[in-house]
Amino acid sequence: MSNAISHMDLSHDHFIDASGLLCPEPIMLLHNAVRDAESGEVIKMLSTDPSTKRDINRFCEFLGHELLSEEEQGDEFLFWLKKV
């Protein structure tokens, strides 16, 4: 039995639909959501811009937030991050 968390089981406190937006807009929306979130809350983000895969990893590394999971479904990218 795997200990991996199913993406369907990841709850979230905030949701960002950045589909159709291009860099830097998805990260700007994420930055605003993180600013408004409380410490420990989870933000789920949907994006269609492939550059968000790189940008969200860098965002989390730079600001110290925890990237809980990421998933690619065709041309959509899903991310779950926890505000520290």
XYZ file of N, CA and C in Angstrom:
252
model
N 0.843 -1.188 0.000
C 0.000 0.000 0.000
C 0.884 1.245 0.000
N 0.557 2.202 -0.816
C 1.353 3.419 -0.960
C 0.972 4.446 0.101
N 1.962 5.210 0.542
C 1.728 6.301 1.485
C 1.483 7.625 0.780
N 1.506 7.613 -0.556
C 1.318 8.852 -1.312
C -0.089 9.395 -1.082
N -0.185 10.695 -1.009
C -1.472 11.364 -0.837
C -2.149 11.455 -2.196
N -3.369 11.011 -2.271
C -4.140 11.153 -3.503
C -4.494 12.622 -3.683
N -4.341 13.121 -4.888
C -4.649 14.527 -5.160
C -6.117 14.837 -4.876
N -6.965 13.850 -5.055
C -8.386 14.049 -4.794
C -8.641 14.269 -3.305
N -7.715 13.789 -2.449
C -7.889 13.899 -1.008
C -7.309 15.189 -0.431
N -6.575 15.938 -1.216
C -5.959 17.162 -0.708
C -7.009 18.255 -0.579
N -7.320 18.593 0.654
C -8.278 19.677 0.849
C -7.548 21.007 0.672
N -8.318 22.042 0.461
C -7.714 23.359 0.290
C -8.657 24.410 0.859
N -8.048 25.525 1.233
C -8.794 26.638 1.812
C -9.108 27.717 0.782
N -8.288 27.784 -0.251
C -8.423 28.808 -1.288
C -8.203 28.145 -2.642
N -8.869 28.659 -3.679
C -8.706 28.130 -5.024
C -8.473 29.280 -5.991
N -7.483 29.101 -6.851
C -7.173 30.084 -7.894
C -7.339 29.402 -9.241
N -8.163 29.970 -10.096
C -8.298 29.485 -11.463
C -7.547 30.459 -12.366
N -6.324 30.080 -12.719
C -5.495 30.928 -13.570
C -5.447 30.374 -14.987
N -6.416 29.534 -15.340
C -6.414 28.962 -16.683
C -6.605 30.080 -17.715
N -5.823 29.961 -18.782
C -5.876 30.962 -19.846
C -4.968 32.157 -19.615
N -4.407 32.283 -18.421
C -3.517 33.409 -18.123
C -2.067 33.017 -18.370
N -1.267 33.986 -18.773
C 0.147 33.750 -19.046
C 1.011 34.483 -18.025
N 2.238 34.017 -17.898
C 3.210 34.610 -16.985
C 3.278 36.118 -17.234
N 3.247 36.921 -16.219
C 3.375 36.638 -14.788
C 2.046 36.573 -14.038
N 0.917 36.603 -14.747
C -0.387 36.706 -14.081
C -0.679 35.575 -13.090
N -0.417 34.287 -13.415
C -0.707 33.252 -12.425
C 0.058 33.441 -11.106
N 1.303 33.838 -11.202
C 2.105 34.041 -9.986
C 1.628 35.273 -9.227
N 1.186 36.286 -9.944
C 0.645 37.470 -9.267
C -0.620 37.102 -8.488
N -1.497 36.285 -9.085
C -2.697 35.827 -8.387
C -2.327 34.980 -7.167
N -1.325 34.117 -7.336
C -0.877 33.286 -6.218
C -0.302 34.151 -5.101
N 0.471 35.138 -5.452
C 1.052 36.036 -4.454
C -0.057 36.726 -3.648
N -1.088 37.198 -4.330
C -2.213 37.844 -3.638
C -2.935 36.862 -2.717
N -3.138 35.631 -3.185
C -3.826 34.621 -2.374
C -3.017 34.266 -1.134
N -1.705 34.143 -1.292
C -0.837 33.826 -0.154
C -0.872 34.970 0.854
N -0.853 36.179 0.369
C -0.892 37.348 1.261
C -2.183 37.358 2.085
N -3.298 36.960 1.467
C -4.590 36.970 2.140
C -4.830 35.734 3.011
N -4.067 34.658 2.795
C -4.260 33.411 3.533
C -3.609 33.482 4.915
N -4.118 32.653 5.800
C -3.521 32.502 7.125
C -2.425 31.441 7.057
N -1.472 31.506 7.973
C -0.422 30.510 8.051
C -1.035 29.120 8.218
N -0.561 28.158 7.439
C -1.057 26.795 7.500
C -2.176 26.493 6.523
N -2.750 27.517 5.902
C -3.820 27.281 4.936
C -3.244 26.790 3.607
N -4.052 26.019 2.889
C -3.635 25.427 1.615
C -4.331 26.145 0.466
N -3.548 26.458 -0.544
C -4.046 27.112 -1.750
C -3.900 26.124 -2.907
N -4.990 25.914 -3.619
C -4.970 25.075 -4.820
C -5.038 26.013 -6.013
N -4.180 25.755 -6.996
C -4.157 26.608 -8.174
C -4.230 25.763 -9.432
N -5.064 26.198 -10.368
C -5.182 25.592 -11.688
C -4.591 26.564 -12.694
N -3.709 26.042 -13.552
C -3.083 26.879 -14.564
C -2.973 26.105 -15.870
N -2.920 26.834 -16.977
C -2.681 26.220 -18.282
C -1.356 26.697 -18.881
N -0.648 27.550 -18.178
C 0.648 28.065 -18.639
C 1.753 27.130 -18.145
N 2.447 26.429 -19.041
C 3.497 25.494 -18.625
C 4.602 26.137 -17.784
N 4.829 27.431 -17.932
C 5.896 28.081 -17.163
C 5.575 28.122 -15.667
N 4.299 27.906 -15.294
C 3.969 27.916 -13.862
C 4.630 26.752 -13.134
N 4.946 25.651 -13.843
C 5.632 24.529 -13.195
C 6.964 25.010 -12.599
N 7.690 25.763 -13.357
C 8.963 26.315 -12.896
C 8.738 27.454 -11.901
N 7.815 28.343 -12.240
C 7.608 29.548 -11.435
C 7.100 29.244 -10.026
N 6.198 28.284 -9.885
C 5.654 27.984 -8.554
C 6.711 27.328 -7.683
N 7.539 26.468 -8.264
C 8.636 25.897 -7.487
C 9.572 26.989 -6.971
N 9.917 27.914 -7.830
C 10.802 29.025 -7.423
C 10.121 29.924 -6.392
N 8.839 30.190 -6.575
C 8.058 31.009 -5.639
C 8.114 30.390 -4.243
N 7.870 29.086 -4.171
C 7.877 28.405 -2.869
C 9.275 28.387 -2.252
N 10.282 28.103 -3.050
C 11.655 28.091 -2.542
C 12.062 29.466 -2.016
N 11.758 30.500 -2.772
C 12.173 31.857 -2.414
C 11.461 32.359 -1.171
N 10.144 32.086 -1.056
C 9.365 32.620 0.057
C 9.180 31.634 1.204
N 9.617 30.382 1.021
C 9.580 29.407 2.106
C 8.252 28.689 2.284
N 7.352 28.798 1.311
C 6.085 28.081 1.398
C 6.302 26.634 0.956
N 5.400 25.745 1.367
C 5.556 24.322 1.089
C 4.690 23.916 -0.098
N 5.331 23.429 -1.160
C 4.599 22.887 -2.300
C 4.226 21.459 -1.935
N 2.952 21.241 -1.643
C 2.487 19.935 -1.184
C 2.405 18.926 -2.313
N 1.936 19.376 -3.466
C 1.763 18.465 -4.586
C 1.557 19.258 -5.869
N 1.877 18.615 -6.971
C 1.575 19.178 -8.280
C 1.173 18.036 -9.194
N 0.306 18.345 -10.124
C -0.232 17.321 -11.011
C -0.456 17.923 -12.384
N -0.163 17.147 -13.402
C -0.380 17.581 -14.776
C -1.474 16.710 -15.375
N -2.504 17.355 -15.901
C -3.612 16.644 -16.544
C -3.807 17.234 -17.936
N -3.169 16.627 -18.916
C -3.225 17.168 -20.279
C -2.544 18.520 -20.324
N -3.296 19.563 -20.675
C -2.714 20.910 -20.737
C -3.050 21.732 -19.496
N -3.468 21.061 -18.422
C -3.758 21.752 -17.164
C -2.764 21.314 -16.090
N -2.406 22.262 -15.262
C -1.466 22.022 -14.174
C -2.147 22.395 -12.865
N -2.104 21.490 -11.899
C -2.688 21.732 -10.583
C -1.583 21.762 -9.547
N -1.691 22.697 -8.624
C -0.691 22.866 -7.568
C -1.418 23.043 -6.239
N -0.866 22.453 -5.198
C -1.351 22.666 -3.827
C -0.165 23.167 -3.027
N -0.285 24.331 -2.421
C 0.806 24.835 -1.597
C 0.269 25.298 -0.254
N 1.118 25.147 0.734
C 0.746 25.546 2.103
C 1.531 26.781 2.496
N 0.811 27.784 2.967
C 1.458 28.997 3.439
C 2.129 28.698 4.782
N 3.360 29.139 4.917
C 4.068 28.964 6.192
C 3.776 30.092 7.138
